[in-house]
PDB file of C-alpha atoms in Angstrom:
ATOM      1  CA  MET A   1      10.079 -78.494  -6.161  1.00 40.00           C
ATOM      2  CA  PHE A   2       9.260 -81.791  -3.594  1.00 38.00           C
ATOM      3  CA  VAL A   3       9.100 -79.185  -0.582  1.00 36.00           C
ATOM      4  CA  ILE A   4       6.608 -77.347  -1.962  1.00 36.00           C
ATOM      5  CA  ILE A   5       4.299 -80.193  -3.319  1.00 39.00           C
ATOM      6  CA  SER A   6       4.500 -81.227   0.125  1.00 41.00           C
ATOM      7  CA  LEU A   7       3.854 -78.471   2.118  1.00 34.00           C
ATOM      8  CA  PHE A   8       0.764 -77.805  -0.678  1.00 37.00           C
ATOM      9  CA  ARG A   9      -0.254 -80.782   0.217  1.00 44.00           C
ATOM     10  CA  LEU A  10      -0.070 -80.338   4.247  1.00 41.00           C
ATOM     11  CA  PHE A  11      -1.830 -77.136   3.892  1.00 38.00           C
ATOM     12  CA  SER A  12      -5.152 -78.707   1.568  1.00 41.00           C
ATOM     13  CA  LEU A  13      -5.291 -81.371   3.806  1.00 42.00           C
ATOM     14  CA  ALA A  14      -5.331 -79.195   7.092  1.00 41.00           C
ATOM     15  CA  ALA A  15      -7.997 -76.867   5.150  1.00 38.00           C
ATOM     16  CA  LEU A  16     -10.067 -80.401   4.506  1.00 40.00           C
ATOM     17  CA  LEU A  17      -9.241 -81.533   8.227  1.00 40.00           C
ATOM     18  CA  LEU A  18     -11.114 -77.922   9.392  1.00 39.00           C
ATOM     19  CA  VAL A  19     -14.022 -78.478   7.270  1.00 39.00           C
ATOM     20  CA  LEU A  20     -14.408 -82.146   8.255  1.00 41.00           C
ATOM     21  CA  ALA A  21     -13.774 -81.477  12.414  1.00 42.00           C
ATOM     22  CA  PRO A  22     -16.854 -79.270  13.140  1.00 43.00           C
ATOM     23  CA  ALA A  23     -18.393 -82.083  11.597  1.00 44.00           C
ATOM     24  CA  ALA A  24     -17.033 -84.818  13.831  1.00 45.00           C
ATOM     25  CA  GLN A  25     -17.393 -82.869  16.928  1.00 43.00           C
ATOM     26  CA  ALA A  26     -21.250 -82.360  16.441  1.00 46.00           C
ATOM     27  CA  GLN A  27     -21.576 -86.237  15.893  1.00 47.00           C
ATOM     28  CA  GLN A  28     -20.274 -86.832  19.293  1.00 44.00           C
ATOM     29  CA  GLY A  29     -22.366 -84.491  21.419  1.00 49.00           C
ATOM     30  CA  GLY A  30     -21.716 -81.943  24.050  1.00 54.00           C
ATOM     31  CA  GLY A  31     -19.784 -81.584  26.761  1.00 70.00           C
ATOM     32  CA  ARG A  32     -16.123 -82.655  27.945  1.00 74.00           C
ATOM     33  CA  ARG A  33     -16.508 -85.940  27.364  1.00 69.00           C
ATOM     34  CA  GLY A  34     -18.007 -85.476  23.881  1.00 73.00           C
ATOM     35  CA  GLN A  35     -15.033 -82.666  23.090  1.00 79.00           C
ATOM     36  CA  HIS A  36     -12.538 -85.129  24.394  1.00 79.00           C
ATOM     37  CA  LEU A  37     -14.096 -88.036  21.469  1.00 80.00           C
ATOM     38  CA  GLY A  38     -14.233 -84.966  18.899  1.00 87.00           C
ATOM     39  CA  GLN A  39     -10.598 -84.460  19.577  1.00 90.00           C
ATOM     40  CA  LEU A  40     -10.072 -88.298  18.994  1.00 91.00           C
ATOM     41  CA  GLU A  41     -11.925 -88.584  15.976  1.00 92.00           C
ATOM     42  CA  ASN A  42      -9.985 -85.459  14.274  1.00 93.00           C
ATOM     43  CA  ALA A  43      -7.094 -87.159  15.527  1.00 94.00           C
ATOM     44  CA  LYS A  44      -7.630 -90.613  13.745  1.00 95.00           C
ATOM     45  CA  ILE A  45      -8.689 -88.731  10.544  1.00 95.00           C
ATOM     46  CA  ALA A  46      -5.041 -87.105  10.978  1.00 95.00           C
ATOM     47  CA  PHE A  47      -3.381 -89.849  11.679  1.00 96.00           C
ATOM     48  CA  ILE A  48      -4.955 -92.142   8.737  1.00 97.00           C
ATOM     49  CA  THR A  49      -5.274 -89.215   5.674  1.00 96.00           C
ATOM     50  CA  THR A  50      -1.083 -88.896   6.618  1.00 96.00           C
ATOM     51  CA  ARG A  51      -0.610 -93.006   6.935  1.00 96.00           C
ATOM     52  CA  VAL A  52      -2.973 -93.774   3.458  1.00 97.00           C
ATOM     53  CA  ALA A  53      -1.365 -90.359   1.972  1.00 97.00           C
ATOM     54  CA  LEU A  54      -4.965 -89.364   0.609  1.00 97.00           C
ATOM     55  CA  THR A  55      -5.144 -86.631  -1.802  1.00 96.00           C
ATOM     56  CA  GLN A  56      -7.154 -83.672  -1.038  1.00 95.00           C
ATOM     57  CA  ASP A  57      -9.509 -84.915  -3.681  1.00 96.00           C
ATOM     58  CA  GLN A  58      -9.373 -88.738  -2.339  1.00 97.00           C
ATOM     59  CA  ALA A  59     -10.060 -87.278   0.539  1.00 96.00           C
ATOM     60  CA  GLN A  60     -13.345 -85.679  -0.115  1.00 96.00           C
ATOM     61  CA  LYS A  61     -14.583 -89.193  -1.615  1.00 97.00           C
ATOM     62  CA  PHE A  62     -12.982 -91.115   0.996  1.00 97.00           C
ATOM     63  CA  TRP A  63     -14.121 -89.834   4.211  1.00 97.00           C
ATOM     64  CA  PRO A  64     -17.738 -89.611   4.035  1.00 97.00           C
ATOM     65  CA  LEU A  65     -17.437 -93.507   2.585  1.00 98.00           C
ATOM     66  CA  TYR A  66     -15.287 -94.376   5.497  1.00 97.00           C
ATOM     67  CA  ASN A  67     -17.647 -92.618   7.927  1.00 96.00           C
ATOM     68  CA  GLU A  68     -20.563 -94.812   6.652  1.00 97.00           C
ATOM     69  CA  PHE A  69     -18.232 -97.908   6.992  1.00 97.00           C
ATOM     70  CA  ALA A  70     -17.736 -96.566  10.629  1.00 95.00           C
ATOM     71  CA  ASP A  71     -20.699 -96.321  11.642  1.00 95.00           C
ATOM     72  CA  LYS A  72     -22.008 -99.771  10.583  1.00 95.00           C
ATOM     73  CA  ARG A  73     -19.241-101.438  12.300  1.00 95.00           C
ATOM     74  CA  ARG A  74     -20.668 -99.374  15.723  1.00 92.00           C
ATOM     75  CA  ASP A  75     -23.964-100.685  15.288  1.00 91.00           C
ATOM     76  CA  LEU A  76     -22.594-104.068  14.647  1.00 89.00           C
ATOM     77  CA  ASN A  77     -20.258-103.352  17.726  1.00 86.00           C
ATOM     78  CA  ARG A  78     -23.176-102.330  20.100  1.00 83.00           C
ATOM     79  CA  ASN A  79     -25.428-105.128  19.264  1.00 74.00           C
ATOM     80  CA  GLY A  80     -22.397-107.270  19.750  1.00 71.00           C
ATOM     81  CA  ARG A  81     -21.811-106.263  23.621  1.00 69.00           C
ATOM     82  CA  LEU A  82     -25.140-107.263  24.088  1.00 65.00           C
ATOM     83  CA  LEU A  83     -24.262-110.794  23.764  1.00 67.00           C
ATOM     84  CA  ARG A  84     -22.866-113.136  26.834  1.00 63.00           C
ATOM     85  CA  ARG A  85     -19.707-113.650  26.907  1.00 66.00           C
ATOM     86  CA  ASP A  86     -19.461-115.512  30.098  1.00 72.00           C
ATOM     87  CA  VAL A  87     -20.282-119.527  29.796  1.00 73.00           C
ATOM     88  CA  THR A  88     -22.070-119.802  33.648  1.00 80.00           C
ATOM     89  CA  ASP A  89     -22.859-122.843  35.608  1.00 84.00           C
ATOM     90  CA  ALA A  90     -26.950-122.100  35.235  1.00 86.00           C
ATOM     91  CA  MET A  91     -27.074-122.202  31.153  1.00 87.00           C
ATOM     92  CA  SER A  92     -28.073-124.795  29.710  1.00 90.00           C
ATOM     93  CA  ASP A  93     -26.021-125.909  26.782  1.00 91.00           C
ATOM     94  CA  GLN A  94     -28.526-124.990  24.566  1.00 92.00           C
ATOM     95  CA  GLN A  95     -28.404-121.597  25.935  1.00 89.00           C
ATOM     96  CA  ILE A  96     -24.207-122.003  25.204  1.00 87.00           C
ATOM     97  CA  ARG A  97     -24.702-123.109  21.978  1.00 90.00           C
ATOM     98  CA  GLU A  98     -26.958-120.182  20.942  1.00 89.00           C
ATOM     99  CA  ASN A  99     -24.611-117.636  22.701  1.00 85.00           C
ATOM    100  CA  TYR A 100     -21.910-119.427  20.267  1.00 86.00           C
ATOM    101  CA  ALA A 101     -23.975-119.360  17.231  1.00 89.00           C
ATOM    102  CA  GLN A 102     -24.802-115.583  18.152  1.00 88.00           C
ATOM    103  CA  SER A 103     -21.116-114.685  18.317  1.00 86.00           C
ATOM    104  CA  PHE A 104     -20.424-116.529  14.769  1.00 90.00           C
ATOM    105  CA  THR A 105     -23.324-114.826  13.629  1.00 91.00           C
ATOM    106  CA  LYS A 106     -21.817-111.036  14.606  1.00 90.00           C
ATOM    107  CA  ARG A 107     -18.071-111.973  13.276  1.00 90.00           C
ATOM    108  CA  GLN A 108     -19.295-113.171   9.998  1.00 95.00           C
ATOM    109  CA  GLN A 109     -21.335-110.101   9.805  1.00 95.00           C
ATOM    110  CA  GLU A 110     -18.139-108.025  10.554  1.00 94.00           C
ATOM    111  CA  LEU A 111     -15.948-109.687   8.424  1.00 96.00           C
ATOM    112  CA  ASN A 112     -18.402-109.176   5.376  1.00 97.00           C
ATOM    113  CA  LEU A 113     -18.981-105.635   5.787  1.00 97.00           C
ATOM    114  CA  GLU A 114     -15.262-105.267   5.748  1.00 97.00           C
ATOM    115  CA  LYS A 115     -14.945-107.229   2.365  1.00 97.00           C
ATOM    116  CA  GLU A 116     -18.156-105.424   0.983  1.00 98.00           C
ATOM    117  CA  TYR A 117     -16.234-101.531   1.891  1.00 98.00           C
ATOM    118  CA  PHE A 118     -13.058-103.226   0.923  1.00 97.00           C
ATOM    119  CA  GLU A 119     -14.525-103.497  -2.533  1.00 97.00           C
ATOM    120  CA  LYS A 120     -15.946-100.031  -2.066  1.00 98.00           C
ATOM    121  CA  PHE A 121     -12.562 -98.099  -0.676  1.00 98.00           C
ATOM    122  CA  GLN A 122     -11.035 -99.465  -3.726  1.00 97.00           C
ATOM    123  CA  LYS A 123     -13.124 -97.326  -6.071  1.00 97.00           C
ATOM    124  CA  VAL A 124     -12.040 -94.129  -4.336  1.00 97.00           C
ATOM    125  CA  ILE A 125      -8.483 -95.084  -3.562  1.00 98.00           C
ATOM    126  CA  SER A 126      -5.474 -97.413  -4.474  1.00 98.00           C
ATOM    127  CA  LEU A 127      -5.249-101.039  -3.797  1.00 97.00           C
ATOM    128  CA  ARG A 128      -2.461-100.075  -1.713  1.00 97.00           C
ATOM    129  CA  GLN A 129      -4.017 -97.201  -0.364  1.00 98.00           C
ATOM    130  CA  VAL A 130      -6.508 -99.389   0.988  1.00 97.00           C
ATOM    131  CA  ALA A 131      -4.224-101.833   2.633  1.00 97.00           C
ATOM    132  CA  GLN A 132      -3.103 -99.245   4.623  1.00 98.00           C
ATOM    133  CA  LEU A 133      -6.302 -98.288   5.558  1.00 97.00           C
ATOM    134  CA  PHE A 134      -6.736-101.183   7.448  1.00 96.00           C
ATOM    135  CA  ILE A 135      -2.962-101.077   8.742  1.00 97.00           C
ATOM    136  CA  ALA A 136      -3.190 -97.527  10.076  1.00 97.00           C
ATOM    137  CA  GLU A 137      -6.674 -98.207  12.317  1.00 96.00           C
ATOM    138  CA  ARG A 138      -4.839-100.898  13.825  1.00 96.00           C
ATOM    139  CA  ASP A 139      -1.869 -98.825  14.471  1.00 96.00           C
ATOM    140  CA  PHE A 140      -4.123 -95.696  15.620  1.00 96.00           C
ATOM    141  CA  THR A 141      -5.696 -98.497  18.332  1.00 93.00           C
ATOM    142  CA  LYS A 142      -2.624 -99.517  19.292  1.00 95.00           C
ATOM    143  CA  GLU A 143      -1.328 -95.547  19.844  1.00 92.00           C
ATOM    144  CA  VAL A 144      -4.653 -94.593  21.516  1.00 91.00           C
ATOM    145  CA  ILE A 145      -4.134 -97.509  24.257  1.00 92.00           C
ATOM    146  CA  ARG A 146      -0.572 -97.085  24.719  1.00 91.00           C
ATOM    147  CA  ARG A 147      -1.431 -93.126  25.897  1.00 87.00           C
ATOM    148  CA  VAL A 148      -4.329 -93.996  27.743  1.00 88.00           C
ATOM    149  CA  ALA A 149      -2.164 -96.608  29.304  1.00 88.00           C
ATOM    150  CA  GLY A 150       0.028 -93.978  30.965  1.00 83.00           C
ATOM    151  CA  PRO A 151       3.805 -94.224  31.285  1.00 77.00           C
ATOM    152  CA  GLY A 152       5.518 -97.161  30.554  1.00 65.00           C
ATOM    153  CA  GLY A 153       3.094 -98.298  27.674  1.00 55.00           C
ATOM    154  CA  GLY A 154       1.203-100.539  29.505  1.00 53.00           C
ATOM    155  CA  ARG A 155       4.042-102.550  30.836  1.00 52.00           C
ATOM    156  CA  GLY A 156       3.042-104.699  33.975  1.00 48.00           C
ATOM    157  CA  PRO A 157       5.234-105.331  36.843  1.00 47.00           C
ATOM    158  CA  ALA A 158       8.997-105.550  37.113  1.00 47.00           C
ATOM    159  CA  GLY A 159       9.181-104.064  33.184  1.00 44.00           C
ATOM    160  CA  THR A 160       7.465-106.910  32.142  1.00 47.00           C
ATOM    161  CA  SER A 161       4.966-106.581  28.868  1.00 48.00           C
ATOM    162  CA  ASN A 162       1.159-107.399  28.699  1.00 48.00           C
ATOM    163  CA  ASP A 163       1.419-108.331  24.900  1.00 47.00           C
TER     164      ASP A 163
END
């Protein structure tokens, strides 16, 4: 009986992913880069859906909310990349102070966004699933980085770890 329920759930989630996949690819734009980003987005959806153990009903409510969160977080990160990261000899103390103040403000905005959506997510999935979501996001990112690093998994010279 458990196997039948698991298979039903797997097929339901697969059907949902097929519905969500074209939308994710359309957002990414055309071309080869867009195709790779679409594939990455689809992999992330599958990874998080599985790790958080979303039911079909939860997934239908969760993914639009998560996409809203991801868009807002992406906007914050884009704006944050514009901040000067290096302190140069040519910078005045005031410029350095302003740079750090902007950086602190950006980090606080990111934290506020996470806190806001931590509460919103609990309205559609359980607290335990929300906790799993943040872990799954981090694990997915680590896995992508590991795969991009290629054979050797990001190891430096003589098999030493870069961690």
